[in-house]
Structures are given as C-alpha cells and as structure tokens.
Coordinates of C-alpha atoms in Angstrom, one line a residue:
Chain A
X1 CA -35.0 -2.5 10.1
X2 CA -35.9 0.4 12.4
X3 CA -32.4 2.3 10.8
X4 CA -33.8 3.0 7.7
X5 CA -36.9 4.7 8.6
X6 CA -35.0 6.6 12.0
X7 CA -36.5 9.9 10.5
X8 CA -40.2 8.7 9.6
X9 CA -43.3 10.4 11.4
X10 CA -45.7 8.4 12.9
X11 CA -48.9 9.7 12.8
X12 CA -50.8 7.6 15.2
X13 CA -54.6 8.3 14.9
X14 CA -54.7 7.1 11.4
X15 CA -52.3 4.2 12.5
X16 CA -54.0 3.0 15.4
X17 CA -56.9 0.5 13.6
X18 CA -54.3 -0.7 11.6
X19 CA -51.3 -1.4 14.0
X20 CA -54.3 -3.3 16.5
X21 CA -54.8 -5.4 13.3
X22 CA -51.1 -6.0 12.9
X23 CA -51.1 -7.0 16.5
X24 CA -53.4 -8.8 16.6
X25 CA -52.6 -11.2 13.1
X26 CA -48.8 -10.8 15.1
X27 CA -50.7 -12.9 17.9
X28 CA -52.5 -15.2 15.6
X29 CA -48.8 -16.3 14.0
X30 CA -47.5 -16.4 17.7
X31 CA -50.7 -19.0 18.3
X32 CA -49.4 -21.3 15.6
X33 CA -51.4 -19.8 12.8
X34 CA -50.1 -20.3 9.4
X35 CA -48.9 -17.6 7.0
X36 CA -51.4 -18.8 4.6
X37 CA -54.5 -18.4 6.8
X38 CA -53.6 -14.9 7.7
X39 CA -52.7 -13.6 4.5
X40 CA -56.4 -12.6 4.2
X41 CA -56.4 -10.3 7.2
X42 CA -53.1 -8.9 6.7
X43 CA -54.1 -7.7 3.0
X44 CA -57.0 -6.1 4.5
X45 CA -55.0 -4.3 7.5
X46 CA -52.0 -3.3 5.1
X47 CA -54.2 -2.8 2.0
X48 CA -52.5 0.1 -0.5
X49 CA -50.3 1.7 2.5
X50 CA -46.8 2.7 1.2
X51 CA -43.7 0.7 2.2
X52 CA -42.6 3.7 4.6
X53 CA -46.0 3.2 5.9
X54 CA -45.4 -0.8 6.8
X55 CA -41.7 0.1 8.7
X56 CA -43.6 3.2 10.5
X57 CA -45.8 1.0 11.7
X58 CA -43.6 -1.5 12.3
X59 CA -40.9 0.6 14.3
X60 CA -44.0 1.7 16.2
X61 CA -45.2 -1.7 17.5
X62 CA -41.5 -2.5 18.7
X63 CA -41.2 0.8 20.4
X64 CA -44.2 1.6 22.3
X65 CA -46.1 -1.6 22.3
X66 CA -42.8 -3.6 23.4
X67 CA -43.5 -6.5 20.6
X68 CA -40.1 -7.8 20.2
X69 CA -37.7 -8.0 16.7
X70 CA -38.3 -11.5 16.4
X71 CA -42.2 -11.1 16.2
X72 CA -42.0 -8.3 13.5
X73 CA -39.7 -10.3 11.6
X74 CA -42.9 -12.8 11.6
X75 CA -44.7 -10.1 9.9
X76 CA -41.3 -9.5 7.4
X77 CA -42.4 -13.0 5.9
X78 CA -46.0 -12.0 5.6
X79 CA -45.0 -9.0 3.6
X80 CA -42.8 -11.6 1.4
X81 CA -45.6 -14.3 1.3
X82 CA -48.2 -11.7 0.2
X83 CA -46.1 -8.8 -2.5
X84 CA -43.6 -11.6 -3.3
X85 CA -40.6 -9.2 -3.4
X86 CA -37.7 -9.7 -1.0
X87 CA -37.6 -8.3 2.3
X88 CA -35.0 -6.0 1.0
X89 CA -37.3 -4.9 -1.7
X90 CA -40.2 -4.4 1.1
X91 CA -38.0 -2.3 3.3
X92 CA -36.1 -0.2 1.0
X93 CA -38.4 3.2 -0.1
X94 CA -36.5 3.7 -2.7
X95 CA -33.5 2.0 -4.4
X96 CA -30.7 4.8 -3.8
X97 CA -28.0 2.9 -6.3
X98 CA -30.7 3.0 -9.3
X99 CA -30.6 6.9 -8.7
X100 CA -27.8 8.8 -11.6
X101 CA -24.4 9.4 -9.7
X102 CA -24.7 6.5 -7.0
X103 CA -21.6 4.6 -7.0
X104 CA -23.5 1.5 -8.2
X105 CA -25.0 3.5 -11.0
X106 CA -22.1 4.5 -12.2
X107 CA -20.5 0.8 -12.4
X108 CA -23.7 -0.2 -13.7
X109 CA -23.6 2.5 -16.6
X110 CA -20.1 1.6 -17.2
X111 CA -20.7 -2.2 -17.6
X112 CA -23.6 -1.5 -20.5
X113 CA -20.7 0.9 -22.2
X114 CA -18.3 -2.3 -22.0
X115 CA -20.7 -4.4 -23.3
X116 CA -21.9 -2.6 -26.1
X117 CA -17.8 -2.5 -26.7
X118 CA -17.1 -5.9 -26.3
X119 CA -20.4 -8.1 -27.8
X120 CA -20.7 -5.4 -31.0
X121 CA -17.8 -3.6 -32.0
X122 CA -15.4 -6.1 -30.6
X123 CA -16.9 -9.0 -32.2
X124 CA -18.0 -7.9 -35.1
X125 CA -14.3 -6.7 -35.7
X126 CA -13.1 -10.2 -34.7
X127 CA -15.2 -11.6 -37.9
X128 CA -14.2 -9.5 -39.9
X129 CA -10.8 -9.9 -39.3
X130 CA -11.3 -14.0 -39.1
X131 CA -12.6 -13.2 -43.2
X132 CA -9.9 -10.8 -44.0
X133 CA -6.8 -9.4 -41.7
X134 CA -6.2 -6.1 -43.6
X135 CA -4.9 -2.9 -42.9
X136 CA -7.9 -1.2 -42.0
X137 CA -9.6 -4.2 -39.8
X138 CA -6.8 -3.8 -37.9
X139 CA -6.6 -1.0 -36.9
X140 CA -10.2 -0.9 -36.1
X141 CA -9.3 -3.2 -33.5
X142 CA -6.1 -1.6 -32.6
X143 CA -8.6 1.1 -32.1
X144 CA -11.6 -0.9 -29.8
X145 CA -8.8 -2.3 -27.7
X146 CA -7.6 1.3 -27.1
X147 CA -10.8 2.1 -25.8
X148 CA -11.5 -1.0 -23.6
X149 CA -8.2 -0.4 -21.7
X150 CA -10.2 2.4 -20.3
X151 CA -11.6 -0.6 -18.0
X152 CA -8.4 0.3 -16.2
X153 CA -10.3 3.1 -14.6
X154 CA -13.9 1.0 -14.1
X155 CA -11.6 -1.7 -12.3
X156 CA -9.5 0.9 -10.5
X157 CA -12.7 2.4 -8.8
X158 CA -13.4 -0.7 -7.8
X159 CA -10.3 -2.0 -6.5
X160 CA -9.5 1.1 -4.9
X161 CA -12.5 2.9 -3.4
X162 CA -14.8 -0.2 -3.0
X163 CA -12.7 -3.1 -1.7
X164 CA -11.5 -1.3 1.3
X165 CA -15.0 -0.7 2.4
X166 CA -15.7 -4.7 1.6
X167 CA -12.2 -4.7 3.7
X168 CA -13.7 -3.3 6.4
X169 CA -16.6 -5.5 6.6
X170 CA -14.1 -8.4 6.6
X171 CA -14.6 -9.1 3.0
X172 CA -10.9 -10.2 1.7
X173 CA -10.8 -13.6 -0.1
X174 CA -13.4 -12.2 -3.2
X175 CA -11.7 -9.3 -3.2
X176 CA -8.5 -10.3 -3.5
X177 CA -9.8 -13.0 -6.4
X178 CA -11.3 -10.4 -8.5
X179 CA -8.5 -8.2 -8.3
X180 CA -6.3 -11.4 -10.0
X181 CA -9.1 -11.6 -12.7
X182 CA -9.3 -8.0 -13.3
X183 CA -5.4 -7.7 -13.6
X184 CA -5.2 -10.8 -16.2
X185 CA -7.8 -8.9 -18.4
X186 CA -5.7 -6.0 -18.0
X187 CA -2.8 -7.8 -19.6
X188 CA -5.0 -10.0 -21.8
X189 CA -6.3 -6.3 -23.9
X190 CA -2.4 -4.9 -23.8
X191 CA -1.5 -8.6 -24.9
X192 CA -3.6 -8.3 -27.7
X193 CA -2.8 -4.9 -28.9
X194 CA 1.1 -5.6 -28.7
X195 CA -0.2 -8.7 -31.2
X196 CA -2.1 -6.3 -33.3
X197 CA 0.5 -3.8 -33.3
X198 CA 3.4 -6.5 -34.9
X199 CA 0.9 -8.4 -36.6
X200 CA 3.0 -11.2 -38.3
X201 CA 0.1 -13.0 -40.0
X202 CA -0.9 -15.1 -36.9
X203 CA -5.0 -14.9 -37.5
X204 CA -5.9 -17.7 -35.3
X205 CA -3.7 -16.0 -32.6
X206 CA -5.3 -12.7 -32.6
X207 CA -8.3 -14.2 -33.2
X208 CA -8.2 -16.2 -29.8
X209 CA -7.2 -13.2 -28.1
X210 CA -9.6 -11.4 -28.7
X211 CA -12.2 -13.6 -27.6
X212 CA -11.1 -14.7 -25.1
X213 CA -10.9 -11.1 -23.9
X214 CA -14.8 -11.1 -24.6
X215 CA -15.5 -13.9 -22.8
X216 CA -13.7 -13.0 -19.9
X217 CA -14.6 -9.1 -19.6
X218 CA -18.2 -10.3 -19.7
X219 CA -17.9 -13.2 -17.2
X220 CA -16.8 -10.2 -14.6
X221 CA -19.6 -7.6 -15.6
X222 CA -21.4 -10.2 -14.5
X223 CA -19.7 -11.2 -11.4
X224 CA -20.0 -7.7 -10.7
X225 CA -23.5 -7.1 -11.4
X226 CA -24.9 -10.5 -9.5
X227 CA -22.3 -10.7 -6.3
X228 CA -19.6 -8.1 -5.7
X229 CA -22.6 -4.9 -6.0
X230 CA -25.2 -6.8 -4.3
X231 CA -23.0 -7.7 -1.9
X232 CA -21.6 -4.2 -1.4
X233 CA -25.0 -2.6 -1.0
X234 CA -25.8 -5.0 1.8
X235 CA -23.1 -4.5 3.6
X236 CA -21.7 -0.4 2.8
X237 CA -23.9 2.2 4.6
X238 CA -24.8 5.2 2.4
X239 CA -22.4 7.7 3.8
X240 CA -19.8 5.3 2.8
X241 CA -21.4 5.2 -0.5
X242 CA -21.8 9.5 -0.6
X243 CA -17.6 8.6 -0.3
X244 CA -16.8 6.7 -3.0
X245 CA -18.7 8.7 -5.2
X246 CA -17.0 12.4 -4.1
X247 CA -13.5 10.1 -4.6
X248 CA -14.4 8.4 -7.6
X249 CA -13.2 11.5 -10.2
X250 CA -9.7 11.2 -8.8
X251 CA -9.5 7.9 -10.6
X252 CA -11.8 8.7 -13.4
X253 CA -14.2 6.9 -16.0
X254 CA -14.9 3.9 -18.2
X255 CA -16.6 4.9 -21.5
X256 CA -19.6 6.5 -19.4
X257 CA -19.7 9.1 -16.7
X258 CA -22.2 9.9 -14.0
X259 CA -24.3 12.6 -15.7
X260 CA -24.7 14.4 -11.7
X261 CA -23.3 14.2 -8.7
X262 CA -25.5 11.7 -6.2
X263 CA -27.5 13.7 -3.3
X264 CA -28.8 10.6 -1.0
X265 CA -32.5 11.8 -0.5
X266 CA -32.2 12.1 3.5
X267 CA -30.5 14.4 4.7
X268 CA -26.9 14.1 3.3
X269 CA -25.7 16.3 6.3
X270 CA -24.1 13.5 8.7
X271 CA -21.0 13.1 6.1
X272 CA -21.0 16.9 5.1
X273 CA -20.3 17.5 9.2
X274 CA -17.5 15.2 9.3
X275 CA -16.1 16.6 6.3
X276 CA -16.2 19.9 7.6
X277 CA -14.1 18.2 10.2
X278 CA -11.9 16.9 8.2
X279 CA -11.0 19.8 6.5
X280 CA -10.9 21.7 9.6
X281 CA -8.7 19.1 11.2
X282 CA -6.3 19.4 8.3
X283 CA -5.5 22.9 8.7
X284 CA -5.5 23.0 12.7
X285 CA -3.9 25.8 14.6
X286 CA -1.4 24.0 15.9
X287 CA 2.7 24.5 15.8
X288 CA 5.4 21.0 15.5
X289 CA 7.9 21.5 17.3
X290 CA 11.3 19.8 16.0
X291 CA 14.8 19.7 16.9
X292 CA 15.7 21.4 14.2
X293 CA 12.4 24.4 13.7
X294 CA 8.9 25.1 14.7
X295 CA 6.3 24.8 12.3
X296 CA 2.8 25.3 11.8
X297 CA 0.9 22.3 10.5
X298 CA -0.5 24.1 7.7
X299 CA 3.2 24.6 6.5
X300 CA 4.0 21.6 7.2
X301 CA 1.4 20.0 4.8
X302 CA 2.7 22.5 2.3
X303 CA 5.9 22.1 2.2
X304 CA 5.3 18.1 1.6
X305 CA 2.8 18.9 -1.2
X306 CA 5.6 21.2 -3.0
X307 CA 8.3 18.4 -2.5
X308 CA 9.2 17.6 -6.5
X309 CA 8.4 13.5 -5.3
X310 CA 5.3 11.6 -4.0
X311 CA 5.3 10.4 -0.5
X312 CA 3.3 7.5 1.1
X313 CA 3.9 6.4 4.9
X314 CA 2.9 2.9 6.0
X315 CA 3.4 2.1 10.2
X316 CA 5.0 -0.7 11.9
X317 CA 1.6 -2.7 11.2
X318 CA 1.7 -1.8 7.8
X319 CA -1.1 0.5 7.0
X320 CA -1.1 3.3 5.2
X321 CA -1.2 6.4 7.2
X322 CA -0.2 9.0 5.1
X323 CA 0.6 10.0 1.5
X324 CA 1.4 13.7 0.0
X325 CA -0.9 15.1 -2.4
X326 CA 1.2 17.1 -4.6
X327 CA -0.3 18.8 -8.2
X328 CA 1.0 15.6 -10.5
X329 CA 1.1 12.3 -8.4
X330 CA 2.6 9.9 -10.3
X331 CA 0.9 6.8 -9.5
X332 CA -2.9 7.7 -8.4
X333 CA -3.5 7.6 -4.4
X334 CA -7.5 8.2 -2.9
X335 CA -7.7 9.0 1.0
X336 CA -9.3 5.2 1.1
X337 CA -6.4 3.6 1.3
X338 CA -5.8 5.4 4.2
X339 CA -6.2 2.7 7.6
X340 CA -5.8 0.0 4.9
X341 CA -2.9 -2.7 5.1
X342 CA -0.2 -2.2 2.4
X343 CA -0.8 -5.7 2.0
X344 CA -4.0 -5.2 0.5
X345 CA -3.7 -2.0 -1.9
X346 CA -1.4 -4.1 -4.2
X347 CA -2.6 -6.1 -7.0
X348 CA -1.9 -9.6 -5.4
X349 CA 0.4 -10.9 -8.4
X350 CA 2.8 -7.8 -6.6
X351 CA 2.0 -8.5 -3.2
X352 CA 4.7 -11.4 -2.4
X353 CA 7.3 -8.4 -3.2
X354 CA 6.0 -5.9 -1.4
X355 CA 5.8 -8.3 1.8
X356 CA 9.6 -10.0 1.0
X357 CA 10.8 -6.2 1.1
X358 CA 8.7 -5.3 4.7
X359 CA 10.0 -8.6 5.7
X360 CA 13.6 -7.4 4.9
X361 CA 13.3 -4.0 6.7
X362 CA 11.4 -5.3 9.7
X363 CA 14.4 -8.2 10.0
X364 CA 17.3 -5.2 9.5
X365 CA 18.1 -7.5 6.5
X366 CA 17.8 -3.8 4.5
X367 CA 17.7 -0.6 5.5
X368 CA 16.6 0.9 1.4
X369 CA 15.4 -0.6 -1.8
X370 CA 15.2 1.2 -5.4
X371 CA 13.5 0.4 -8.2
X372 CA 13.4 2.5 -11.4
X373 CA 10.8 2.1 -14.6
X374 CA 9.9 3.5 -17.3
X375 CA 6.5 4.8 -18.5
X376 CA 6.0 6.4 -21.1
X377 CA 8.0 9.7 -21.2
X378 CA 8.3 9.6 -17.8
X379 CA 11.5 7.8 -15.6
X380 CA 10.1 6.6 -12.7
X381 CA 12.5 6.4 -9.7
X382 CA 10.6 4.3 -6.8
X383 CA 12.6 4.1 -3.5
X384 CA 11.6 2.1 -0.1
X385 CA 13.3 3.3 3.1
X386 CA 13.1 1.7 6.4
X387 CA 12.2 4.2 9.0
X388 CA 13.8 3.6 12.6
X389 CA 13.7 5.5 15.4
X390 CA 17.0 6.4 17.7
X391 CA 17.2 2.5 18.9
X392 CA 16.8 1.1 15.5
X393 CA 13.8 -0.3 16.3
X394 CA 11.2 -0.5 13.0
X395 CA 8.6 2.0 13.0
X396 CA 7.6 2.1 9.8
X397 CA 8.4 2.4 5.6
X398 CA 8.4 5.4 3.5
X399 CA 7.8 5.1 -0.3
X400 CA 9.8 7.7 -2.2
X401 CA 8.0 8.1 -5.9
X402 CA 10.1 10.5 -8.6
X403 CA 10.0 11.3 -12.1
X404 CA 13.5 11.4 -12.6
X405 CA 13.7 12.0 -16.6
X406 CA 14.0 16.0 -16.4
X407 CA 17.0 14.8 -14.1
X408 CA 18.2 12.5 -15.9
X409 CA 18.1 14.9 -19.1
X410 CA 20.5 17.3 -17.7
X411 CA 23.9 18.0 -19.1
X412 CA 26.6 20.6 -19.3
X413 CA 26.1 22.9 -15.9
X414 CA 23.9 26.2 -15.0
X415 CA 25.1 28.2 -12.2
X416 CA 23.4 30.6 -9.8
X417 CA 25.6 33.5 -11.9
X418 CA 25.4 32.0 -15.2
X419 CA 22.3 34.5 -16.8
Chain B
X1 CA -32.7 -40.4 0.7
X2 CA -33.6 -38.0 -1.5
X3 CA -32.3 -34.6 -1.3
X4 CA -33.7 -31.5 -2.8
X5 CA -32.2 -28.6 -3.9
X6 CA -33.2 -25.2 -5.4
X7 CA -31.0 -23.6 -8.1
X8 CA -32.2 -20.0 -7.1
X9 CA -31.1 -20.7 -3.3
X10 CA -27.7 -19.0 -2.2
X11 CA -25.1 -21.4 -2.2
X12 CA -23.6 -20.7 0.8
X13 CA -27.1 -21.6 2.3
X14 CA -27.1 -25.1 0.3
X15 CA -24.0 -25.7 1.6
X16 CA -24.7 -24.9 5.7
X17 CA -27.5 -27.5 5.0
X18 CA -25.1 -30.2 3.4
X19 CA -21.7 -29.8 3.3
X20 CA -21.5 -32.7 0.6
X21 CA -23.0 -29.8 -2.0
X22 CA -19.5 -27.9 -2.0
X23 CA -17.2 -31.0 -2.8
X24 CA -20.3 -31.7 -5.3
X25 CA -20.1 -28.1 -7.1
X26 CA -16.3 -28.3 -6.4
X27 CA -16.0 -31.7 -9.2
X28 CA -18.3 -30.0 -11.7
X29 CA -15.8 -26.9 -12.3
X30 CA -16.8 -24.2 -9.8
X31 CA -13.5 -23.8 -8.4
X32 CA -14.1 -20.6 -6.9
X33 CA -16.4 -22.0 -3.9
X34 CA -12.9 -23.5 -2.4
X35 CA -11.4 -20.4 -2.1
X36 CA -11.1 -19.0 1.0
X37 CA -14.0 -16.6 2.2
X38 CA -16.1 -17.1 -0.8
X39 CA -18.8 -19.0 0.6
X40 CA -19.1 -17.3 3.6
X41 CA -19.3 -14.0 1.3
X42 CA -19.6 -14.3 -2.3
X43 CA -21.7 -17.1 -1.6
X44 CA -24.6 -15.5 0.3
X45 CA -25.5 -13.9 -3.2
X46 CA -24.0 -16.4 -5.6
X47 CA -27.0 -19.1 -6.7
X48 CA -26.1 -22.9 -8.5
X49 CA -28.3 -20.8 -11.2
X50 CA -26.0 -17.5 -11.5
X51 CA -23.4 -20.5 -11.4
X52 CA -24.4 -22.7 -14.1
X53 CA -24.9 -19.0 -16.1
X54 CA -21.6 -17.5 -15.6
X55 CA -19.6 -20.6 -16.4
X56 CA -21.7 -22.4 -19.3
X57 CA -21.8 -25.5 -17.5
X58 CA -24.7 -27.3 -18.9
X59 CA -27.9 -28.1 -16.5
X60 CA -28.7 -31.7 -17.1
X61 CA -24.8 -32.2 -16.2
X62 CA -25.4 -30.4 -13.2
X63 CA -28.9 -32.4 -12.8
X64 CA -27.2 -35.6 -13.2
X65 CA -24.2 -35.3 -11.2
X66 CA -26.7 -34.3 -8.2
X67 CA -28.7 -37.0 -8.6
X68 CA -25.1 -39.7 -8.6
X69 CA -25.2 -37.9 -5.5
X70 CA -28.6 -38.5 -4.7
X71 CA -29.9 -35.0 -4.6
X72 CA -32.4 -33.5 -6.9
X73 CA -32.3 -30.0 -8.2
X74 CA -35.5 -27.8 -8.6
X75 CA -35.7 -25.1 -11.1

C-alpha cells in the first residue's frame, strides 16, 4: 500500500486523536475482537476523512509507530467491512484508467465504438439482408465490415504494446489465447467480406457469418473488459501505462480516438527523465570503430534509417534487440518489442514457422530463408539470414523487409550518362 | 458433505480450495480453465458468474451439475 501514497503529507496534530484510535481498535482486533464489534469505533475514528487521508494514516502507523503490514492489513478489512468497496477501490484516490487518454480508456472507448457497430448496424444489416439480399443491403454490409476490420488496430495495441508488459509479469498462456481468438475474428470479418464481395446467393452462409462474427467480437470485449484490463491494471505500474499510451499512435485507432494525451496526476517526471535518457543515449558521442571505417553512432543510426529496407535483429536467445526505423516501415514495429522473445511477437498460428526456421539456423541446417508476398500494391520481399561470427558459431538472425515492386517494375536500362 | 460455493468468487480461489471445482467447470464447457497459466492468471479475475455470462451456459445446469457433485452454488 505505502507506494501509492509515497508523496502524501502527514500532518500529524490533526492526525494524532485519530491514529491513537486506529491503534487502539488495531489492538482490539489483535485481542480477538471481531470486525463487527469494532465497526462502531472505527466509523467514529475514520468518520468523513478522505481515502488519501486513511493510507496517510495508515503509512504513518507502520512507519513511526512500528505496527507491522500484517496489522494494517487487519484494518484493510475494516475499511471493506464498513464502505463495502474493494480494498482496491479504498486505496486507489483516484481511478487513473477512467481518466481520457489512459490506455485503458482508450480500449474502453474503442470497445463501446465496436459495440455500437456490431449489436446495431451489424445486426440490423444482418435482418435485413435475412428479408431481402439486394444490391444495396449489401453493400451496406460490405461497408460495416469495412469499418470493423479497423479492430485490426484495437487488437494490435493490444497484442503489441500490452502483452509484453503482461510478458513481463509472467503473464503468457492468456496472452497467447487471446491473440488466437483475436486472429480468428480477424479472418472471420475478411471471410465474410470475400463472401459479400462474390455473393452467389448463399443467404444462410452470409448470414451465419456474420453472426457469428457478432457473437464472437462481443465475447472478447468482454473478455477484455472483465479479465485481460483488470488484470493489466493490477499488475502494470503507471509509468508503464504513461508508455503504452506515448506508443499507441504508431499503431493507431479503432473507430474512437483518445480525445488528449493522458498526464498521470503525480508527477509524470520519473518516465520523462528516462526518456531524456533515452534519447540522449541514442545520439551518444561516441565513434564505432570497424575494420573497414570509423563512424559516429549518430551516423550510424542514419545510415540504417536511410537503408531502402526494414531491419530487425533478434540474439542468439531470440529477442529482439534492434529494428531500423526508417520513414515507411512496412510491417509496423513499437520499441516494446524490444527485450521480448521472437517467439512471442508472432501471432501463435505463425509461430511454429518462425521457430522451425531459428531451429534450422541455430542447427546450420540453413544459412538464409526468403519469402515474398504480396499486399496490396506493394511486393513484399521478406529474407531471414543467419548471423555467425568468424567460427560459425550462431549469434543471432536478421530480418531483411523490402518492397520490391518499384524493382520489380523496372525495364529497359538508365545509365549514369543517359540524361 | 456439503460444499458451498459463491459465483462472484474468483475461480482460481474456488479452485485452490477444491481442486475437484476445475474438472467440474472443465465438463460443463469452460475449456479455457485447462489451459496452461489461466487459472493462475486469468483466473484471479475471472468469476463462475463472468463465466456462466460470457459463454451462455445456463445457471440451473451449472446449479445442478455442482450439486451431482455435491457442492452448492450461492448467488
């Protein structure tokens, strides 16, 4: 308890009569006293005093009177007995997550944007189509659908900026579950808007589709709303929260955007200092010395940000240590995935290939691997190298990410001399 | 011997008192509490009520196949 109210003044005249009575009901519930028969008194010592009052009070009978955790805990269940909130509820001033711009917010915003989508428009499209599948119902739907695979970027956040946080705390198996679910929806929408899109006269087909699509987007919003944030707030401290919410515009929004940016009421200083030092310590002084150049580390980090291709570095344990941040990065990377296993920032339908491939460079089964797809008007060429050092031995596996379709475009020849 | 238990209660607390809850919760279609880490996470926050919510299961089936198992379940 005594971390959330590190920066609360004490002021101890006015506290004095009512920290004796806390002491003294404290010794009453030591004696064997029920909860019930000091109620009475504890009402009377606590009265109206504000939350920030109780923890003040609290932190002050573990520090200078010596009373140990487990006896103001005691009092924790007294506070429960008599406001009937959680302990949680007692303790917390203020809820920082209802407050606009808190990550939590945000998701929370997002979900009543997805269910207005999905329980109105959705449906009510859905019965309409059921009575008659024309032209224009259709596309309605075509339409809604187009809008709900925004959840791309709602599950994104989430998969990307919260789970390694949960990760951290030594949250995986939920984690990687959701991710499953949130994938399958993911190709349940596109599923039904390839459906749409070809319609052939299958009603009943569509119309199953589409709800299930309702049924399953609310099941997670609630999921979401009852364990994985609840969960996450217990666990995440608020700086961690201050960084998902600065990193949550690189991935962007679902239907609803945070109408500020979140300022944690206390002092939001601790994370601006060590992102001072961040920064500072990306553009250190310093000179690399190769075999073949010196260079500065500023240039350094330049010239990989103006390399026409995306890199990411993963080590011999496979986490990622390093990816280049050029203008256009083809597929979206947020410093959290920094210090996270490789194993982990893949959707786990993906994962068995990702850890056949490590497998196969770690063995010296391979030394490259290429894959090429395409997206949209874009040619993406996605190569795996094996990185080794003099010896051979494994030290790690960079991912090579180009869009190759201006290349690919090229034809004829244009020389240095030919203007 | 009767058992009690409280819908609103966290499972994974249900189930550190009675391991026989999970296999219970397990036959009546919430897969999920098998999985590994769940319980120990998901399930601090996840109640037999958020259950019975989230997958439509209907109470008195849930009442009744306690009670089989001689538990009683308190709303």
């Amino acid at each position: 308890m005594s971390e959330l109210i590190n920066n609360r003044e004490v002021h101890e005249t006015e506290q004095t009569h009512r920290q004796n009575m806390l002491k003294e009901i404290i010794k009453e519930l030591h004696a064997g006293k029920s909860v019930e028969e000091v109620k009475a008194r504890f009402e009377e010592a606590v009265g109206d005093v504000t939350v920030a009052e109780i923890s003040a009070m609290e932190h002050s009978l573990m520090t200078e009177e010596g009373i140990p955790v487990t006896e103001v805990q005691r009092l924790c269940s007294v506070h429960t007995a008599i406001f009937k909130g959680s302990i949680e509820e007692i303790h917390r001033s203020s809820k920082p997550e209802e407050q606009p711009g808190h990550p939590v917010h945000t998701f929370k915003l997002e979900n009543r944007e997805i269910e207005k989508l999905v329980n109105f428009r959705v449906e009510l499209h859905k019965d309409k189509f059921r009575k008659s599948d024309d032209e224009g119902i259709i596309f309605k739907l075509l339409e809604d659908l187009g809008l709900l695979l925004d959840i791309d970027k709602h599950f994104s956040r989430k998969e990307n900026l919260l789970f390694p946080y949960l990760e951290k705390y030594g949250i995986y198996g939920p984690t990687q579950v959701m991710w499953g679910v949130d994938d399958g929806i993911r190709s349940m929408i596109k599923e039904a808007k390839a459906l749409l899109s070809g319609y052939t006269g299958n009603r009943e087909e569509v119309v199953s589709a589409l709800e299930l699509i309702i049924k399953e987007v609310n099941e997670m919003v609630f999921k979401e709303e009852n364990i994985l944030l609840p969960m996450a707030l217990d666990k995440l401290t608020e700086d961690e929260w201050v960084k998902i919410a600065r990193e949550s515009g690189t991935i962007g929004f679902c239907l609803a955007a945070p109408e500020k940016e979140w300022v944690p009421e206390r002092n939001p200083e601790p994370v601006d200092a060590e992102a001072k030092e961040a920064e500072s310590a990306g553009t250190p002084q310093g000179f690399i010395r190769f075999e073949t150049g010196i260079l500065s580390v500023q240039q350094l980090e330049l010239i990989m940000n103006h390399l026409p291709v995306d890199l990411t570095f993963i080590d011999e344990n496979d986490v990622v240590r390093y990816f280049s941040h050029g203008k256009e990065r083809i597929f979206a990377r947020t410093k959290a995935v920094i210090g996270r296993t490789v194993q982990n920032c893949h959707p786990p339908q993906s994962v068995h290939v990702v850890e056949k491939l490590l497998e196969d460079f770690k063995s010296g089964n391979k030394d490259a691997e290429d894959f090429w797809i395409q997206m949209k008007d874009k040619f993406i060429y996605i190569r795996y190298f094996a990185v080794r050092d003099e010896e051979g031995r494994y030290l790690g596996t960079l991912e090579f990410t180009q869009n190759i379709a201006p290349i690919r475009a090229l034809e004829g020849q244009k020389r240095i001399l030919s203007e | 011997m009767q058992k009690t238990l409280s819908i609103n209660e966290p499972i994974f607390d249900l189930v550190s008192r009675d391991p026989e809850v999970k296999d219970i919760m397990i036959e009546l279609g919430f897969q999920d509490i098998a999985k590994p880490g769940m319980l120990q996470t998901a399930g601090r926050f996840m109640t037999l009520a958020k259950g019975i919510k989230l997958k439509k299961i209907d109470i008195d089936t849930v009442k009744q196949t306690f009670r089989r198992h001689g538990f009683i379940i308190q709303e």
